[in-house]
């Protein structure tokens, strides 16, 4: 018997998406992931002042806005031939680290926990009908307490960001050279104090909570694997004096780790609603135009590929590539890698803060070149993020973005290979057709951000209507 | 119940939202106030306003969902998903509720640029849902720049033909522009509605409680402006008017409220205000940063 399961909205992600799965003999035999939100940032950026990209691109996503300010700044620095000093990098990376912590804490508690832990259903927000809750009452209650406690902790991660970044989300601090302001002693102490309480929360509650859940949902170590190819652009790495504190740009393919080469990135559009001179193009070339008449296309998300192959990006990829965590590649491994990474990021931030020199100003008077090109490639919370920009007559003439959720949620590529998350959903066993909790749990383990993935310009098209059918 | 209006400086103080909330708490305890249903819709935007709401403190998010309102629906935080989530939303239709909206409304291609769910097999667009829930709500609160006037979602050339909520609805929409909306602006407005009804609004339907005074008029660097001492680059402590500061045209209380547990705000971070709380953001507020201008103030 063939069934079709459509989940829309996939809640507890950023943005809007639909999962459309075909089920035979209780297992997924075909699946599509579709992003359902379009604004068109790449087109909007054309003609604007290059400096504005730092602030403008943050509005792509309210949960990972700092990530975009960092990538946009790096793209500008590359176009302007500016190498930020070490103090500037430390400061910027501390801000970036604050966002990692805010994201990981919110994703684990606010987005993941409701899948595995029964929340108080006296609050309408937490009402759910599925019954696959396996934790004994005491353990469940304990994690519910931490769910509410985490609201204060994730909030304090944004407070820490605002100390040096003005406000969050959509900070004002990250800019060419590092950040706009100086770290004074009182600010350094304030950040240290907040960081300490966050570290204690991660160590004493978040990591134990993740392992508690893992203990009762062991089957989730066996699903959601995908291709098993991992990629990182690197982050918190190659400091002049401190070396690499986390992960270098690396890829993991068929069991082998090799050095990442940015020239090997392409975007494929065979199954996406776009046309260009070729169905495969580079992020430094012309952007593709919308073409909704392609019969086999089914998604607005393009297919970023490295040497023609889909890759998984994010915390598990980084933990694996840096050698911090190598248990496996699965739904639950992704969740554990995320909480372990939170601890790692807090540790790295501690080192960076220790190396700050108070009162150093890293700002200069900058001049925009008449014509130039640049790229900013950096790993952010959800994975590898790239901004590519071209400047002509002092303004932005082309802007291209490839986001982490572009990598993870991509459509099929030209060689018919499914996207990373699509592949992870394949062969999943569905226990209860009325409550197919497995699909949402697998998708959320990638921490998808559809606001980011479907930022690109595209013409609209009526989405087909599909119902669950026998 | 004290309905006299204190002076704007006083009402705009940091404690405003908190004091209103304390009154809400008292009234609830006395059994005088009934918790109302609250529906939070995320439309064409970045979900930055729900994230900002989670940053609220005294009152915080837990207080909002447990004491103040029956928080019925939010895409980012609710436990239900798919059809079950849509059932939860549609179940409120016909009942009394306050509607909070973040994000613009994409109108291109009959709204198909932003589908927020699927109901009985059919896609539900942002355009559908705002028409359906907007007209029937007791109050509509537009949070953030996108919901208030289109914001970044409607930035030129506006590929999705996004518009603010008011363009779709033929009714009063309370607007809380800002990118994102400060949690206090929303919590204070909501508390006012629960206690006294709609707060006093200016001619653009913004609560005067928060939007009555120019940033420029309360800027701690105002004396530098008056003396003509201007910063030449970011990071300097003098007036950033010539670097592009939009404080002189932006009505909001950032200088006294500040952000994220009230620790900081853009100007204290040595960057110009980019006018995110002003109508017309971003296009009319650009360039955000500039190093080569002798500019004049234009309202």
XYZ file of C-alpha atoms in Angstrom:
769
model
C 0.000 0.000 0.000
C 1.378 3.368 -0.996
C 0.679 6.347 1.225
C 1.654 9.955 0.991
C 2.427 12.012 4.050
C 2.560 15.777 3.793
C 3.730 17.821 6.775
C 3.154 21.559 6.514
C 3.965 23.564 8.510
C 7.063 21.850 9.847
C 6.990 23.853 13.059
C 9.936 24.670 15.336
C 12.260 25.573 12.503
C 13.013 29.026 11.164
C 10.758 29.802 8.204
C 8.298 27.640 6.338
C 8.726 24.260 4.740
C 6.838 21.189 3.651
C 7.865 17.555 3.780
C 6.219 15.452 1.111
C 6.951 11.757 1.609
C 5.838 8.603 -0.175
C 5.549 5.553 2.065
C 5.616 1.909 0.975
C 5.461 -0.905 3.503
C 5.803 1.574 6.379
C 9.045 3.049 5.063
C 9.862 6.236 3.138
C 10.570 5.402 -0.500
C 10.599 8.909 -1.913
C 10.658 12.356 -0.365
C 10.854 16.030 -1.204
C 11.636 18.974 1.046
C 10.263 22.307 -0.152
C 10.874 25.797 1.188
C 7.801 28.034 1.064
C 9.003 31.569 1.750
C 10.516 33.951 -0.809
C 11.812 37.467 -0.449
C 14.706 37.815 -2.908
C 17.673 39.214 -0.966
C 20.222 38.703 -3.746
C 18.233 40.965 -6.067
C 17.490 43.456 -3.274
C 21.196 43.917 -2.561
C 22.053 44.983 -6.113
C 22.736 48.705 -6.320
C 23.097 49.216 -2.570
C 26.056 50.641 -0.685
C 28.471 47.737 -0.020
C 28.817 48.639 3.691
C 25.069 48.238 4.094
C 25.337 44.527 3.274
C 26.573 43.948 6.840
C 23.278 45.219 8.275
C 20.990 44.307 5.406
C 21.891 40.618 5.133
C 21.302 40.106 8.854
C 17.598 40.507 8.102
C 17.700 37.254 6.132
C 17.293 35.473 9.435
C 16.324 36.555 12.927
C 17.855 33.537 14.614
C 21.256 33.577 12.893
C 21.635 37.249 11.998
C 25.160 37.584 13.406
C 26.281 34.823 11.046
C 25.272 36.932 8.059
C 26.958 40.040 9.440
C 30.182 38.038 9.830
C 30.074 36.534 6.313
C 29.140 39.896 4.712
C 31.969 41.622 6.586
C 34.473 38.982 5.498
C 33.307 39.321 1.873
C 33.825 43.101 2.104
C 37.261 42.693 3.692
C 38.218 40.324 0.919
C 36.980 42.750 -1.755
C 38.783 45.670 -0.091
C 42.038 43.824 0.610
C 41.738 44.299 4.371
C 43.149 41.747 6.787
C 41.663 42.263 10.255
C 44.098 42.301 13.143
C 44.063 39.549 15.743
C 42.283 41.659 18.373
C 39.601 42.479 15.808
C 39.171 38.807 14.989
C 38.971 37.821 18.653
C 36.256 40.401 19.285
C 34.260 39.439 16.226
C 34.553 35.742 16.978
C 33.364 36.295 20.552
C 30.199 37.916 19.159
C 29.826 35.033 16.742
C 30.269 32.587 19.633
C 27.455 34.292 21.575
C 25.152 33.572 18.660
C 26.227 29.911 18.527
C 25.285 29.576 22.202
C 21.955 31.358 21.827
C 21.122 29.179 18.841
C 22.190 25.831 20.258
C 20.407 26.378 23.581
C 17.208 27.526 21.858
C 17.357 24.789 19.264
C 17.882 22.036 21.799
C 15.282 23.177 24.320
C 12.678 25.160 22.378
C 12.865 23.269 19.076
C 14.024 19.697 19.867
C 12.698 18.944 23.363
C 8.992 19.163 22.398
C 9.602 16.195 20.070
C 10.784 13.916 22.879
C 9.555 15.361 26.170
C 5.963 15.950 27.232
C 5.533 19.653 27.993
C 2.758 20.938 30.281
C -0.349 20.778 28.097
C -2.201 23.313 30.250
C -0.420 25.748 27.920
C -2.043 25.634 24.455
C 1.367 26.120 22.837
C 2.511 22.718 24.093
C -0.521 20.630 23.164
C 0.405 17.740 20.908
C -1.406 14.586 19.935
C 1.356 12.116 19.320
C 2.080 9.567 22.015
C 5.680 8.591 21.474
C 6.886 10.064 24.775
C 9.103 7.531 26.502
C 10.706 9.295 29.455
C 9.634 8.259 32.969
C 7.729 10.974 34.779
C 10.550 12.190 37.015
C 13.050 12.540 34.193
C 10.451 14.166 31.988
C 9.652 16.693 34.699
C 13.293 17.478 35.247
C 13.815 18.312 31.567
C 10.641 20.424 31.531
C 12.164 22.472 34.350
C 15.294 22.931 32.279
C 13.174 23.878 29.250
C 11.873 26.897 31.162
C 15.242 27.622 32.753
C 16.827 27.612 29.296
C 14.703 30.647 28.367
C 16.769 32.709 30.819
C 20.056 31.172 29.706
C 19.559 31.647 25.963
C 18.395 35.177 26.668
C 21.630 35.844 28.546
C 23.616 34.612 25.510
C 21.986 37.427 23.524
C 22.684 39.826 26.370
C 26.351 38.852 26.144
C 26.204 39.513 22.387
C 24.676 42.939 22.978
C 27.405 43.961 25.438
C 29.817 44.224 22.504
C 27.319 44.207 19.621
C 24.776 46.872 20.585
C 21.711 44.663 20.330
C 20.505 41.230 19.318
C 19.109 39.980 17.060
C 20.462 42.149 14.216
C 23.615 43.388 15.945
C 25.407 46.634 15.212
C 28.882 45.540 16.284
C 30.317 43.285 13.607
C 32.079 45.356 10.945
C 35.193 45.594 8.804
C 38.294 45.133 10.948
C 36.450 43.285 13.711
C 33.777 45.140 15.627
C 32.813 48.795 15.938
C 33.475 49.375 19.609
C 36.213 48.566 22.098
C 36.297 45.954 24.800
C 36.649 47.783 28.084
C 37.486 46.008 31.328
C 33.952 46.247 32.673
C 32.554 44.753 29.467
C 35.096 41.932 29.499
C 34.178 41.076 33.087
C 30.482 41.204 32.280
C 30.904 38.785 29.387
C 33.051 36.449 31.477
C 30.436 36.349 34.183
C 27.580 35.578 31.792
C 29.683 32.989 29.978
C 30.409 31.190 33.242
C 26.726 30.712 34.032
C 26.030 29.530 30.491
C 28.905 27.018 30.681
C 27.533 25.642 33.919
C 24.089 25.263 32.380
C 25.485 23.444 29.340
C 27.643 21.151 31.468
C 25.177 20.382 34.261
C 21.847 20.367 32.435
C 21.939 20.535 28.658
C 24.452 17.762 27.978
C 22.954 15.388 30.604
C 19.452 16.118 29.216
C 20.578 15.212 25.686
C 22.057 11.913 26.901
C 18.914 11.167 28.926
C 16.797 11.545 25.812
C 19.286 9.539 23.751
C 18.971 6.694 26.274
C 15.221 6.378 25.730
C 15.252 6.924 21.968
C 18.149 4.659 20.949
C 16.477 3.880 17.618
C 17.258 7.462 16.591
C 20.927 6.527 16.382
C 19.879 4.273 13.511
C 17.883 6.646 11.302
C 18.493 9.965 9.583
C 22.007 9.146 8.390
C 21.923 10.540 4.851
C 25.021 10.320 2.675
C 27.544 10.636 5.468
C 29.522 13.322 3.583
C 30.536 16.200 5.850
C 31.899 19.680 5.100
C 33.110 22.743 7.000
C 34.534 26.099 5.877
C 36.268 26.277 9.259
C 35.677 28.542 12.235
C 37.627 29.790 15.250
C 40.707 28.749 13.288
C 44.095 29.856 11.985
C 44.750 32.594 14.525
C 48.273 33.950 14.224
C 49.135 33.308 17.853
C 46.479 30.889 19.053
C 46.392 28.587 16.031
C 43.168 26.670 15.402
C 40.867 26.538 18.420
C 38.094 24.560 16.755
C 37.943 23.415 13.144
C 39.791 24.055 9.872
C 38.214 23.992 6.393
C 37.858 20.252 5.724
C 35.657 17.732 3.963
C 34.879 14.116 4.850
C 34.006 11.905 1.878
C 33.609 8.133 1.927
C 35.587 7.874 5.126
C 38.442 10.172 4.063
C 39.214 13.673 5.303
C 40.720 16.169 2.868
C 41.358 19.913 2.687
C 38.420 22.036 1.508
C 38.864 23.983 -1.732
C 36.337 26.830 -2.289
C 36.743 26.653 -6.078
C 34.951 23.302 -6.088
C 31.590 24.738 -5.003
C 28.833 24.812 -7.596
C 25.118 25.327 -7.592
C 23.009 22.917 -9.634
C 19.508 23.779 -10.760
C 18.174 20.815 -12.760
C 15.468 20.200 -10.154
C 15.040 23.804 -9.029
C 12.954 26.497 -10.706
C 15.805 28.421 -12.334
C 17.561 28.746 -15.643
C 21.021 29.931 -16.567
C 23.390 29.321 -19.506
C 24.372 26.057 -17.883
C 22.519 24.075 -15.254
C 25.568 24.281 -13.038
C 27.241 27.541 -12.122
C 29.744 29.040 -9.700
C 28.888 31.451 -6.899
C 31.224 33.989 -8.504
C 29.336 33.920 -11.816
C 26.025 35.304 -12.970
C 23.005 34.313 -10.923
C 20.358 32.064 -12.420
C 17.021 33.441 -13.542
C 13.677 32.028 -12.543
C 12.098 29.445 -14.816
C 8.935 27.890 -13.511
C 8.246 25.875 -16.630
C 10.791 23.145 -15.972
C 8.661 20.057 -15.618
C 10.961 18.118 -13.320
C 11.758 21.021 -11.004
C 10.046 20.950 -7.629
C 11.832 23.350 -5.291
C 12.932 26.932 -4.829
C 16.028 25.765 -3.007
C 18.986 25.210 -5.348
C 21.447 22.376 -4.975
C 24.859 23.496 -3.672
C 27.407 20.800 -4.392
C 31.094 20.194 -3.671
C 32.764 18.325 -6.534
C 29.232 17.514 -7.669
C 28.234 15.778 -4.423
C 25.805 16.807 -1.640
C 27.336 17.418 1.797
C 25.998 17.739 5.313
C 27.056 20.851 7.207
C 26.550 21.864 10.848
C 27.608 20.861 14.364
C 27.995 17.137 13.648
C 30.136 17.879 10.571
C 32.394 20.158 12.630
C 32.594 17.831 15.634
C 33.495 14.990 13.304
C 36.039 16.905 11.225
C 37.764 18.326 14.294
C 37.852 14.865 15.883
C 35.766 15.889 18.896
C 32.913 13.422 18.313
C 32.923 10.350 16.088
C 30.154 8.127 17.431
C 28.118 8.071 14.241
C 26.014 10.027 11.771
C 22.315 9.944 12.654
C 19.396 11.962 14.022
C 20.496 11.529 17.639
C 24.205 11.971 16.866
C 23.347 15.365 15.392
C 21.547 16.342 18.585
C 24.394 15.188 20.823
C 26.989 16.864 18.594
C 25.040 20.114 18.939
C 25.074 20.150 22.743
C 28.719 19.058 22.853
C 29.567 21.807 20.409
C 27.898 24.334 22.717
C 30.419 23.312 25.391
C 33.282 23.561 22.880
C 32.242 27.044 21.708
C 32.001 28.267 25.308
C 35.506 26.912 25.920
C 36.874 28.658 22.792
C 35.206 31.915 23.829
C 36.877 31.635 27.216
C 40.289 31.466 25.507
C 39.511 34.407 23.207
C 38.327 36.542 26.131
C 41.544 35.766 28.051
C 43.507 37.134 25.096
C 41.612 40.414 24.745
C 43.497 43.625 25.326
C 41.088 46.244 26.735
C 40.616 49.521 24.900
C 41.931 48.525 21.460
C 40.110 50.311 18.625
C 40.162 48.392 15.354
C 38.221 50.910 13.238
C 39.599 53.016 10.371
C 38.140 55.290 7.731
C 37.369 52.898 4.887
C 37.037 53.680 1.194
C 34.936 51.526 -1.084
C 36.770 50.556 -4.274
C 35.130 51.443 -7.601
C 35.330 47.835 -8.736
C 36.242 44.656 -6.897
C 35.083 41.204 -5.886
C 35.204 39.295 -2.648
C 34.017 36.232 -0.779
C 33.325 35.532 2.877
C 33.222 31.848 3.774
C 32.743 30.867 7.390
C 31.118 28.143 9.423
C 28.224 29.460 11.477
C 25.767 27.762 13.834
C 23.910 25.734 11.194
C 26.981 25.081 9.058
C 28.911 26.485 6.110
C 27.813 29.990 5.056
C 29.171 31.831 2.017
C 28.625 35.388 0.779
C 30.071 36.399 -2.606
C 29.864 40.019 -3.711
C 30.901 42.112 -6.677
C 31.324 45.888 -6.548
C 30.966 48.091 -9.639
C 30.883 51.921 -9.650
C 31.142 51.778 -5.860
C 27.907 49.833 -5.441
C 26.998 46.179 -5.132
C 26.444 44.798 -8.631
C 26.073 41.148 -7.707
C 25.489 39.301 -4.454
C 25.294 35.558 -4.059
C 24.637 33.569 -0.918
C 24.860 29.879 -0.173
C 23.506 29.149 3.282
C 23.913 26.119 5.551
C 20.272 25.202 4.988
C 20.911 25.456 1.253
C 23.423 22.626 1.706
C 21.262 20.569 4.057
C 17.825 21.171 2.509
C 18.785 21.242 -1.138
C 16.703 19.814 -3.935
C 18.078 17.062 -6.133
C 21.130 18.033 -8.150
C 21.847 17.541 -11.852
C 22.902 13.936 -11.365
C 19.563 13.166 -9.717
C 21.125 12.784 -6.272
C 18.727 13.864 -3.535
C 19.570 16.677 -1.173
C 21.231 15.875 2.156
C 18.109 15.983 4.364
C 16.009 14.252 1.722
C 18.485 11.394 1.732
C 18.398 11.335 5.542
C 14.615 10.866 5.426
C 14.811 7.961 2.971
C 13.938 4.489 4.309
C 12.671 5.918 7.594
C 10.190 3.567 9.276
C 6.873 5.254 10.108
C 5.054 3.755 13.104
C 1.842 5.822 13.183
C 0.629 7.368 9.937
C -1.562 9.850 11.770
C 1.406 11.093 13.757
C 4.548 10.612 11.656
C 6.828 12.056 14.331
C 9.899 10.438 12.822
C 10.045 12.816 9.840
C 9.899 16.021 11.861
C 12.476 14.720 14.333
C 14.916 13.885 11.545
C 14.410 17.211 9.754
C 14.800 19.209 12.972
C 18.064 17.448 13.793
C 19.507 19.551 10.942
C 18.233 22.753 12.595
C 16.888 23.974 9.258
C 16.476 27.644 8.530
C 14.163 28.079 5.564
C 14.300 31.863 5.894
C 17.941 31.494 4.890
C 17.578 28.694 2.361
C 15.008 30.437 0.172
C 16.341 33.978 0.208
C 16.990 33.868 -3.502
C 15.105 35.584 -6.260
C 12.504 33.522 -8.024
C 9.224 33.797 -9.825
C 6.237 32.263 -8.084
C 4.193 29.280 -9.057
C 1.127 27.603 -7.712
C 2.149 24.797 -5.416
C 0.461 21.540 -6.189
C -2.128 20.257 -3.772
C -1.530 16.869 -2.232
C -3.522 15.172 0.461
C -2.819 12.103 2.512
C -4.227 9.317 0.365
C -4.673 5.607 0.873
C -8.020 52.375 37.799
C -5.943 55.428 37.044
C -6.658 56.633 33.537
C -4.953 60.008 33.682
C -2.012 60.329 31.344
C 1.347 60.981 32.969
C 3.898 63.011 31.021
C 5.562 61.224 28.078
C 9.029 61.267 29.650
C 7.639 59.421 32.621
C 5.595 56.899 30.678
C 8.498 56.139 28.412
C 10.678 55.168 31.294
C 12.205 51.752 31.408
C 9.650 50.555 33.942
C 6.615 51.263 31.789
C 6.070 47.787 30.477
C 6.909 46.244 33.824
C 4.476 48.448 35.732
C 1.708 47.690 33.290
C 2.463 44.029 33.675
C 2.366 44.258 37.453
C -1.092 45.765 37.135
C -2.096 42.888 34.869
C -0.853 40.435 37.479
C -2.820 42.202 40.226
C -5.994 42.310 38.194
C -5.682 38.641 37.275
C -5.181 37.738 40.931
C -8.209 39.768 41.880
C -10.176 37.883 39.258
C -10.948 41.113 37.447
C -9.119 40.294 34.257
C -9.769 37.377 31.981
C -6.794 35.977 30.171
C -7.388 36.478 26.481
C -6.422 34.255 23.600
C -3.327 35.374 21.710
C -2.474 34.196 18.194
C 1.018 34.917 16.915
C 1.422 34.693 13.149
C 4.823 34.656 11.476
C 4.529 35.794 7.867
C 7.012 37.032 5.251
C 10.063 37.900 7.309
C 12.908 36.427 9.304
C 11.192 35.300 12.570
C 13.382 37.858 14.343
C 10.510 39.253 16.381
C 9.612 35.983 18.093
C 13.311 35.534 18.869
C 13.391 39.077 20.247
C 10.273 38.329 22.318
C 12.145 35.415 23.923
C 14.722 38.007 24.999
C 12.139 39.794 27.120
C 12.572 39.903 30.885
C 10.167 41.068 33.590
C 7.812 40.216 31.969
C 9.331 37.257 30.226
C 8.002 34.712 27.781
C 6.986 32.222 30.449
C 4.876 34.862 32.154
C 3.267 35.737 28.825
C 2.188 32.161 28.092
C 1.330 31.112 31.640
C -0.168 34.193 33.324
C -1.101 36.828 30.805
C -2.650 35.129 27.817
C -3.685 31.837 26.328
C -0.888 31.778 23.784
C -2.525 29.645 21.114
C -0.312 29.517 18.068
C 3.223 30.232 16.958
C 5.067 28.487 14.163
C 8.464 28.666 15.860
C 7.593 27.382 19.304
C 4.490 25.184 19.233
C 4.737 21.462 19.882
C 2.200 20.417 17.240
C 3.150 20.231 13.569
C 1.560 19.771 10.149
C -2.186 19.260 10.032
C -2.440 19.178 13.846
C -0.852 22.601 14.053
C -3.247 23.999 11.458
C -6.202 22.482 13.327
C -5.054 24.368 16.403
C -4.992 27.622 14.444
C -8.316 27.099 12.695
C -9.944 26.106 15.998
C -9.558 29.683 17.231
C -11.460 31.142 14.293
C -14.781 32.479 15.509
C -13.558 32.855 19.090
C -12.207 36.030 20.703
C -8.500 36.648 20.317
C -5.786 39.264 20.018
C -3.644 38.901 16.891
C 0.104 39.579 16.902
C 1.737 39.544 13.466
C 5.382 39.578 12.467
C 6.527 39.691 8.883
C 5.071 41.392 5.838
C 2.428 39.938 3.541
C 3.771 38.691 0.209
C 1.129 39.471 -2.405
C 2.852 38.346 -5.608
C 1.291 35.451 -7.489
C -1.790 35.595 -5.311
C 0.268 35.195 -2.164
C 2.018 31.980 -3.184
C 5.445 33.415 -2.296
C 4.742 32.638 1.344
C 2.796 29.536 2.292
C 2.486 29.137 6.042
C 0.744 25.762 6.127
C -1.661 23.409 4.458
C -5.323 23.082 5.473
C -7.534 20.294 4.126
C -4.988 19.706 1.399
C -4.806 23.306 0.223
C -1.936 25.714 0.726
C -2.632 28.562 3.161
C -0.750 31.702 2.206
C 0.267 34.600 4.422
C -2.251 36.611 2.404
C -5.086 34.130 3.130
C -4.351 33.882 6.814
C -4.031 37.598 7.506
C -7.322 38.307 5.713
C -9.020 35.517 7.619
C -7.681 36.261 11.104
C -7.015 39.985 10.801
C -10.554 41.246 10.383
C -12.003 39.176 13.254
C -9.386 39.859 15.938
C -10.261 42.147 18.837
C -6.914 43.907 18.316
C -4.200 43.518 15.687
C -0.635 44.288 16.717
C 1.927 44.498 13.895
C 5.367 43.784 15.364
C 8.539 44.862 13.635
C 9.296 46.752 10.437
C 7.966 44.137 8.002
C 4.500 43.810 9.544
C 4.280 47.564 10.213
C 5.100 48.831 6.736
C 6.776 46.106 4.641
C 10.272 46.616 6.034
C 13.181 44.674 4.572
C 10.805 42.126 3.034
C 9.493 44.940 0.829
C 12.901 46.498 0.062
C 13.317 47.495 -3.565
C 12.826 45.935 -6.059
C 10.484 44.027 -3.692
C 10.558 40.699 -5.561
C 7.695 39.231 -3.501
C 5.480 42.369 -3.686
C 5.405 42.406 0.111
C 3.308 44.953 1.968
C 2.604 45.787 5.598
C -0.410 44.285 7.352
C -2.336 47.583 7.169
C -2.385 47.437 3.370
C -4.410 44.232 3.556
C -6.769 45.037 6.440
C -9.515 47.657 6.531
C -9.288 48.150 10.278
C -7.082 49.652 12.946
C -3.672 47.995 13.166
C -1.448 48.961 16.101
C 2.069 49.286 14.707
C 5.297 48.574 16.551
C 7.978 49.265 13.939
C 11.605 48.364 14.655
C 13.905 45.673 13.374
C 13.309 43.694 15.464
C 10.569 44.889 17.826
C 11.831 45.355 21.404
C 10.079 42.853 23.720
C 8.990 45.712 26.017
C 7.226 47.544 23.195
C 5.078 44.488 22.599
C 4.584 43.424 26.219
C 3.733 46.970 27.257
C 1.242 47.389 24.435
C -0.361 44.034 25.159
C -0.588 44.783 28.882
C -2.233 48.109 28.104
C -4.808 46.381 25.907
C -5.582 43.835 28.625
C -5.963 46.512 31.292
C -7.376 49.592 29.627
C -7.920 48.718 25.983
C -6.056 50.286 23.095
C -3.203 52.560 24.158
C -2.963 56.131 22.892
C -1.605 56.051 19.351
C 0.068 58.704 17.195
C -1.039 59.574 13.666
C 0.783 56.510 12.355
C -0.889 54.205 14.881
C 2.196 53.741 17.044
C 1.760 53.783 20.854
C 2.972 57.185 22.110
C 4.151 55.298 25.175
C 7.195 54.170 23.205
C 7.286 56.180 19.975
C 6.740 59.766 21.087
C 10.280 61.151 21.099
C 13.127 61.348 18.576
C 16.279 59.377 19.338
C 18.137 62.590 18.561
C 16.355 64.470 21.333
C 17.469 62.025 24.007
C 20.790 61.006 22.503
C 23.644 61.099 25.022
C 25.819 62.488 22.195
C 23.473 65.383 21.459
C 25.849 67.950 22.893
C 28.463 66.968 20.296
C 25.912 67.565 17.547
C 25.032 70.959 18.971
C 28.703 71.907 19.098
C 29.396 70.495 15.619
C 31.812 67.787 16.766
C 31.389 64.849 14.416
C 32.947 61.382 14.329
C 35.083 60.602 11.289
C 34.914 56.833 11.656
C 33.067 54.168 13.603
C 34.332 53.602 17.108
C 34.589 57.301 17.963
C 32.612 58.688 20.861
C 31.322 61.892 19.253
C 28.217 62.588 17.139
C 27.813 60.114 14.264
C 25.493 62.276 12.198
C 27.980 62.530 9.342
C 28.517 58.767 9.299
C 24.836 58.389 8.456
C 23.030 58.419 11.828
C 19.223 58.385 11.467
C 18.588 59.373 15.083
C 17.333 62.821 13.946
C 14.387 61.280 12.069
C 13.637 58.194 14.155
C 10.975 58.219 16.846
C 11.655 55.568 19.478
C 12.939 55.243 23.041
C 16.190 53.276 22.473
C 18.383 55.880 24.247
C 16.640 55.283 27.560
C 15.336 51.742 27.147
C 18.298 50.008 25.481
C 18.346 46.337 24.447
C 18.875 42.861 25.867
C 18.456 43.344 29.589
C 18.980 47.051 28.952
C 22.761 46.716 28.525
C 23.425 48.482 25.242
C 22.110 50.049 22.056
C 23.578 50.900 18.645
C 24.857 54.401 19.464
C 26.528 53.271 22.677
C 28.127 50.599 20.503
C 29.749 53.412 18.459
C 27.591 52.884 15.369
C 25.008 55.191 13.825
C 21.304 54.517 14.297
C 20.106 52.995 10.995
C 16.523 54.122 11.549
C 15.097 50.613 11.868
C 12.124 51.858 13.930
C 11.166 54.496 11.381
C 8.684 54.043 8.545
C 10.529 53.662 5.265
C 13.278 51.440 6.688
C 15.391 50.224 4.964
C 15.209 52.035 1.600
C 14.611 55.550 2.945
C 17.225 55.130 5.689
C 20.114 54.173 3.421
C 23.030 54.366 3.196
C 23.402 53.072 6.760
C 27.113 53.829 6.940
C 28.928 56.409 4.875
C 32.362 58.042 5.103
C 32.023 60.780 2.512
C 29.148 63.063 3.224
C 28.279 66.496 4.361
C 24.663 65.710 4.982
C 21.703 67.692 6.126
C 18.760 66.556 8.202
C 15.581 65.978 6.260
C 12.469 64.867 8.100
